[in-house]
Amino acid sequence: MDTLALVGNPNSGKTTVFNALTGSNQHVGNWPGVTVEKKEGKIKFNEKTYNVVDLPGTYSLGAFSEDEIVARDFVLKGNPDVVINVVDATNIERNLYLTTQLLEMNAKVVVALNMIDEAEKRNINFDIEALSKELGAPIIPTIASKRKGIDELIKKSIELIDKDIEPKAKISYGEDIDREIKNLEKLLNDKNFEYPSRWIAIKLLEGDKYLYELLSNDKSLNSSDEFKDTIGKIKDNIDDYELKIVDKRYEFVNNVVRKAVKRPEEAVETKT
Ligand code: GDP
Ligand code: K
Ligand code: MG
């Protein structure tokens, strides 16, 4: 059965979207090995049934908490056919920070731009086409608490299941880091890790302990001098790399927002 996974910041309206999608057709359990709640449900559409999984709310997809690890492992290893990223339209920068990480995981993302009613009240306006173009993902405006946009969200998500798409948003982290990412990618490409090489490379440069452990258990990788040299160099520069990566993600997000979102202050600015 095809699976749709819901990812989003806490309070973005993820559970409301989940309920609107699945109705009473849902059950609650636990993720294996952790005390994080697992909610699953079903959608029926055009005679077919789809599985929907509500992942824990997170701001990032590092290895910082059980919630983050559950969410990122499901996106990468649970092989959801589509990831529905619920975004709070009133808090767009912080929410899109998570979106950038989903796109880097090569997930097939549909953005539910939720709380559009609240955004309208605050005169925040979105150029949906521009937002979709910049992110390289379809955007469906929703008011989950009123079930608005939910049918379009289901339709678009299911449409995407069979589509062969390449995520378009590829963040450049600056010359130094991009070169390190490429080097690492080359070393990782012929190994059979369950994660995309580029994603592993970025996470290593961010100092992700979980991935260091995973790679240090790989014998052939650790017998490569090139790999040892690369890892050594990364460790010497890790603080600098980590800061730059976070900065560049926000720079990317700010650029998307500048092109696709109009807020009252900006509207005033353009008039003067
Ligand atoms: P979660 O933490 O992401 O699961 O968020 P919830 O689904 O629990 O929603 C948080 C709050 O926002 C609840 O009070 C919802 O009723 C409300 N909410 C969800 N979607 C919308 C929406 O589109 N518009 C408005 N105004 N409120 C919403
Ligand atoms: K909540
Ligand atoms: Mg919730």
Short mmCIF file of C-alpha atoms and ligand atoms in Angstrom, two decimals:
data_model
loop_
_atom_site.label_atom_id
_atom_site.label_comp_id
_atom_site.label_asym_id
_atom_site.label_seq_id
_atom_site.Cartn_x
_atom_site.Cartn_y
_atom_site.Cartn_z
CA MET A 1 0.00 0.00 0.00
CA ASP A 2 1.31 3.48 -0.85
CA THR A 3 2.23 5.65 2.12
CA LEU A 4 1.96 9.39 2.68
CA ALA A 5 3.95 10.80 5.61
CA LEU A 6 3.17 14.09 7.38
CA VAL A 7 6.12 16.21 8.48
CA GLY A 8 6.06 19.69 10.01
CA ASN A 9 7.00 22.01 12.84
CA PRO A 10 5.11 21.61 16.12
CA ASN A 11 1.82 23.56 15.97
CA SER A 12 1.86 23.87 12.18
CA GLY A 13 -1.48 22.03 12.14
CA LYS A 14 -0.11 18.60 11.28
CA THR A 15 -2.54 16.66 13.43
CA THR A 16 -5.44 18.73 12.11
CA VAL A 17 -4.36 17.91 8.54
CA PHE A 18 -3.98 14.24 9.52
CA ASN A 19 -7.51 14.17 10.97
CA ALA A 20 -8.93 15.96 7.93
CA LEU A 21 -7.22 13.41 5.65
CA THR A 22 -8.11 10.24 7.53
CA GLY A 23 -11.33 11.06 9.42
CA SER A 24 -12.02 8.41 12.04
CA ASN A 25 -9.97 5.87 10.12
CA GLN A 26 -6.88 5.98 12.36
CA HIS A 27 -5.04 4.26 15.17
CA VAL A 28 -2.29 5.16 17.63
CA GLY A 29 0.72 3.07 18.62
CA ASN A 30 4.40 3.60 19.38
CA TRP A 31 7.52 3.70 17.23
CA PRO A 32 9.67 0.63 17.98
CA GLY A 33 12.29 1.22 20.67
CA VAL A 34 11.23 4.75 21.61
CA THR A 35 8.41 6.37 23.55
CA VAL A 36 7.35 8.50 20.60
CA GLU A 37 3.70 8.16 19.61
CA LYS A 38 2.93 6.75 16.17
CA LYS A 39 -0.32 7.72 14.49
CA GLU A 40 -1.47 5.98 11.34
CA GLY A 41 -4.60 6.25 9.27
CA LYS A 42 -6.10 5.47 5.90
CA ILE A 43 -7.44 7.48 2.98
CA LYS A 44 -9.70 6.06 0.31
CA PHE A 45 -9.43 7.79 -3.05
CA ASN A 46 -10.67 6.52 -6.42
CA GLU A 47 -11.22 3.00 -5.03
CA LYS A 48 -7.66 2.79 -3.74
CA THR A 49 -6.55 2.91 -0.10
CA TYR A 50 -3.49 4.82 1.08
CA ASN A 51 -1.65 4.69 4.37
CA VAL A 52 -1.03 8.01 6.17
CA VAL A 53 1.58 8.39 8.92
CA ASP A 54 1.72 11.44 11.22
CA LEU A 55 5.39 11.94 12.14
CA PRO A 56 6.50 13.80 15.30
CA GLY A 57 6.61 17.61 15.00
CA THR A 58 10.19 18.93 14.60
CA TYR A 59 12.02 22.12 13.63
CA SER A 60 14.93 20.28 12.09
CA LEU A 61 15.95 16.78 11.02
CA GLY A 62 19.24 16.36 12.82
CA ALA A 63 19.94 13.79 15.47
CA PHE A 64 19.08 16.17 18.30
CA SER A 65 16.06 14.34 19.78
CA GLU A 66 14.14 11.07 19.50
CA ASP A 67 11.46 13.00 17.61
CA GLU A 68 13.93 14.19 14.98
CA ILE A 69 15.45 10.76 14.54
CA VAL A 70 12.05 9.07 14.21
CA ALA A 71 10.96 11.64 11.61
CA ARG A 72 14.15 11.56 9.56
CA ASP A 73 14.53 7.80 9.65
CA PHE A 74 10.99 7.35 8.45
CA VAL A 75 11.52 9.79 5.58
CA LEU A 76 14.76 8.07 4.56
CA LYS A 77 14.22 4.42 5.46
CA GLY A 78 10.44 4.03 5.73
CA ASN A 79 10.25 4.92 2.03
CA PRO A 80 7.10 7.02 2.12
CA ASP A 81 5.84 7.53 -1.43
CA VAL A 82 5.12 11.17 -0.74
CA VAL A 83 5.95 13.50 2.14
CA ILE A 84 3.30 16.08 2.98
CA ASN A 85 5.14 18.96 4.63
CA VAL A 86 2.70 21.01 6.70
CA VAL A 87 3.94 24.60 6.82
CA ASP A 88 2.57 27.36 9.05
CA ALA A 89 2.07 30.27 6.65
CA THR A 90 2.35 32.80 9.50
CA ASN A 91 5.85 31.61 10.40
CA ILE A 92 7.27 30.91 7.01
CA GLU A 93 11.05 31.23 7.53
CA ARG A 94 11.31 28.81 10.41
CA ASN A 95 8.97 26.33 8.70
CA LEU A 96 10.81 26.41 5.36
CA TYR A 97 14.05 25.62 7.17
CA LEU A 98 12.63 22.14 7.69
CA THR A 99 11.41 22.02 4.08
CA THR A 100 14.96 22.56 2.79
CA GLN A 101 16.10 19.52 4.74
CA LEU A 102 13.32 17.36 3.32
CA LEU A 103 14.28 18.39 -0.19
CA GLU A 104 17.90 17.47 0.55
CA MET A 105 16.72 14.01 1.50
CA ASN A 106 15.38 13.65 -2.06
CA ALA A 107 11.88 13.21 -0.63
CA LYS A 108 8.91 13.79 -2.92
CA VAL A 109 7.47 16.75 -1.09
CA VAL A 110 4.05 18.39 -1.31
CA VAL A 111 3.77 21.52 0.84
CA ALA A 112 0.46 22.12 2.62
CA LEU A 113 0.68 25.88 3.18
CA ASN A 114 -1.55 25.85 6.23
CA MET A 115 -3.09 28.61 8.41
CA ILE A 116 -3.69 30.62 5.26
CA ASP A 117 -6.66 32.25 7.04
CA GLU A 118 -4.35 33.55 9.79
CA ALA A 119 -1.83 34.74 7.21
CA GLU A 120 -4.57 36.64 5.36
CA LYS A 121 -5.65 38.34 8.58
CA ARG A 122 -2.08 39.60 8.94
CA ASN A 123 -1.87 40.70 5.31
CA ILE A 124 0.76 38.13 4.45
CA ASN A 125 0.40 37.26 0.77
CA PHE A 126 1.92 34.37 -1.14
CA ASP A 127 2.82 34.03 -4.77
CA ILE A 128 2.09 30.31 -4.86
CA GLU A 129 3.57 29.79 -8.31
CA ALA A 130 6.83 31.52 -7.38
CA LEU A 131 7.04 29.62 -4.09
CA SER A 132 6.51 26.34 -5.91
CA LYS A 133 9.12 27.23 -8.52
CA GLU A 134 11.76 28.27 -5.98
CA LEU A 135 11.30 25.16 -3.86
CA GLY A 136 10.73 22.77 -6.73
CA ALA A 137 7.69 21.31 -4.99
CA PRO A 138 3.91 21.71 -5.39
CA ILE A 139 2.26 24.04 -2.86
CA ILE A 140 -1.36 23.62 -1.77
CA PRO A 141 -2.82 26.40 0.42
CA THR A 142 -4.93 24.94 3.24
CA ILE A 143 -7.07 25.87 6.22
CA ALA A 144 -6.98 22.47 7.85
CA SER A 145 -9.31 23.43 10.71
CA LYS A 146 -12.01 24.15 8.09
CA ARG A 147 -10.99 21.29 5.80
CA LYS A 148 -10.23 23.83 3.08
CA GLY A 149 -7.72 22.66 0.48
CA ILE A 150 -7.66 19.11 1.84
CA ASP A 151 -9.18 17.48 -1.24
CA GLU A 152 -6.66 19.28 -3.46
CA LEU A 153 -3.91 18.15 -1.11
CA ILE A 154 -4.99 14.52 -1.42
CA LYS A 155 -5.27 14.78 -5.19
CA LYS A 156 -1.87 16.41 -5.61
CA SER A 157 -0.16 13.96 -3.25
CA ILE A 158 -1.55 10.92 -5.03
CA GLU A 159 -0.71 12.40 -8.41
CA LEU A 160 2.90 12.72 -7.29
CA ILE A 161 3.25 9.05 -6.25
CA ASP A 162 3.73 7.83 -9.80
CA LYS A 163 5.63 10.87 -11.02
CA ASP A 164 9.33 10.58 -11.65
CA ILE A 165 10.66 13.84 -10.27
CA GLU A 166 14.03 15.19 -9.21
CA PRO A 167 13.93 17.65 -6.31
CA LYS A 168 15.08 20.94 -7.77
CA ALA A 169 16.10 22.96 -4.75
CA LYS A 170 19.78 22.26 -4.29
CA ILE A 171 21.41 24.61 -1.83
CA SER A 172 24.93 25.80 -2.51
CA TYR A 173 26.98 25.98 0.69
CA GLY A 174 29.86 27.97 -0.72
CA GLU A 175 32.94 26.82 -2.59
CA ASP A 176 34.79 25.08 0.29
CA ILE A 177 31.86 23.13 1.61
CA ASP A 178 30.46 22.24 -1.80
CA ARG A 179 33.86 20.77 -2.68
CA GLU A 180 33.94 18.70 0.51
CA ILE A 181 30.41 17.49 -0.17
CA LYS A 182 31.44 16.39 -3.68
CA ASN A 183 34.54 14.59 -2.37
CA LEU A 184 32.55 12.74 0.24
CA GLU A 185 29.79 11.92 -2.20
CA LYS A 186 32.32 10.25 -4.47
CA LEU A 187 33.64 8.13 -1.62
CA LEU A 188 30.14 7.17 -0.50
CA ASN A 189 28.53 6.54 -3.86
CA ASP A 190 29.69 2.95 -4.34
CA LYS A 191 28.76 1.96 -0.77
CA ASN A 192 25.34 0.62 -0.01
CA PHE A 193 24.12 2.94 2.71
CA GLU A 194 20.38 3.34 3.06
CA TYR A 195 20.73 7.12 2.88
CA PRO A 196 21.43 9.36 -0.13
CA SER A 197 25.18 10.10 -0.44
CA ARG A 198 24.79 13.85 -0.69
CA TRP A 199 22.64 13.90 2.43
CA ILE A 200 25.18 11.82 4.40
CA ALA A 201 27.93 14.18 3.24
CA ILE A 202 26.06 17.29 4.40
CA LYS A 203 25.22 15.71 7.73
CA LEU A 204 28.85 14.72 8.32
CA LEU A 205 29.88 18.31 7.70
CA GLU A 206 27.29 19.36 10.24
CA GLY A 207 28.91 17.05 12.80
CA ASP A 208 26.08 14.52 12.97
CA LYS A 209 27.28 11.93 15.53
CA TYR A 210 24.82 9.26 14.43
CA LEU A 211 26.26 9.25 10.91
CA TYR A 212 29.87 9.29 12.13
CA GLU A 213 29.05 6.14 14.04
CA LEU A 214 27.37 4.54 11.05
CA LEU A 215 30.35 5.24 8.78
CA SER A 216 32.96 4.27 11.33
CA ASN A 217 31.44 0.78 11.32
CA ASP A 218 32.09 0.40 7.61
CA LYS A 219 35.38 -1.46 7.22
CA SER A 220 36.16 -0.79 3.56
CA LEU A 221 35.46 2.90 3.98
CA ASN A 222 37.74 3.14 6.99
CA SER A 223 40.59 1.38 5.24
CA SER A 224 40.57 4.09 2.58
CA ASP A 225 43.28 6.71 3.16
CA GLU A 226 41.31 9.21 1.16
CA PHE A 227 38.35 8.78 3.47
CA LYS A 228 40.51 9.08 6.58
CA ASP A 229 42.11 12.26 5.24
CA THR A 230 38.75 13.75 4.36
CA ILE A 231 37.24 12.93 7.76
CA GLY A 232 40.34 14.33 9.49
CA LYS A 233 40.03 17.60 7.62
CA ILE A 234 36.32 17.82 8.37
CA LYS A 235 36.92 17.29 12.08
CA ASP A 236 39.44 20.15 12.11
CA ASN A 237 36.91 22.52 10.58
CA ILE A 238 33.66 21.19 11.97
CA ASP A 239 32.51 24.29 13.91
CA ASP A 240 33.07 26.52 10.91
CA TYR A 241 31.29 24.10 8.55
CA GLU A 242 28.32 23.66 10.83
CA LEU A 243 27.74 27.41 11.19
CA LYS A 244 28.12 28.00 7.46
CA ILE A 245 25.66 25.25 6.57
CA VAL A 246 22.98 26.65 8.87
CA ASP A 247 23.65 30.17 7.55
CA LYS A 248 23.38 29.08 3.93
CA ARG A 249 20.10 27.28 4.59
CA TYR A 250 18.63 30.44 6.05
CA GLU A 251 20.06 32.46 3.18
CA PHE A 252 18.31 30.09 0.77
CA VAL A 253 15.04 30.38 2.71
CA ASN A 254 15.28 34.18 2.89
CA ASN A 255 15.78 34.33 -0.83
CA VAL A 256 12.72 32.16 -1.45
CA VAL A 257 10.66 34.32 0.91
CA ARG A 258 11.84 37.53 -0.76
CA LYS A 259 10.66 36.22 -4.11
CA ALA A 260 7.37 34.64 -3.06
CA VAL A 261 6.01 36.32 0.07
CA LYS A 262 4.71 39.82 0.54
CA ARG A 263 4.24 41.17 4.02
CA PRO A 264 2.84 44.52 5.18
CA GLU A 265 6.25 46.11 5.98
CA GLU A 266 7.48 45.28 2.49
CA ALA A 267 4.31 46.60 0.86
CA VAL A 268 4.90 49.93 2.60
CA GLU A 269 8.57 49.91 1.66
CA THR A 270 7.91 49.59 -2.07
CA LYS A 271 5.62 52.63 -1.99
CA THR A 272 8.14 55.01 -0.45
P1 GDP B 1 0.38 20.13 15.33
O1 GDP B 1 1.12 20.43 16.57
O2 GDP B 1 1.20 20.47 14.13
O3 GDP B 1 -0.15 18.74 15.26
O4 GDP B 1 -0.83 21.16 15.28
P2 GDP B 1 -2.38 20.92 15.55
O5 GDP B 1 -3.01 20.15 14.45
O6 GDP B 1 -2.57 20.38 16.92
O7 GDP B 1 -2.91 22.41 15.44
C1 GDP B 1 -2.53 23.45 16.33
C2 GDP B 1 -3.67 24.43 16.47
O8 GDP B 1 -3.90 25.13 15.24
C3 GDP B 1 -5.02 23.79 16.80
O9 GDP B 1 -5.68 24.62 17.70
C4 GDP B 1 -5.72 23.73 15.44
O10 GDP B 1 -7.13 23.75 15.58
C5 GDP B 1 -5.25 24.99 14.80
N1 GDP B 1 -5.24 24.94 13.32
C6 GDP B 1 -4.83 23.94 12.51
N2 GDP B 1 -4.93 24.30 11.22
C7 GDP B 1 -5.40 25.57 11.19
C8 GDP B 1 -5.69 26.51 10.14
O11 GDP B 1 -5.51 26.26 8.95
N3 GDP B 1 -6.15 27.73 10.53
C9 GDP B 1 -6.34 28.07 11.82
N4 GDP B 1 -6.78 29.30 12.08
N5 GDP B 1 -6.06 27.22 12.83
C10 GDP B 1 -5.61 25.97 12.52
K K B 2 -0.04 20.80 19.30
MG MG B 3 0.26 17.08 16.46
#
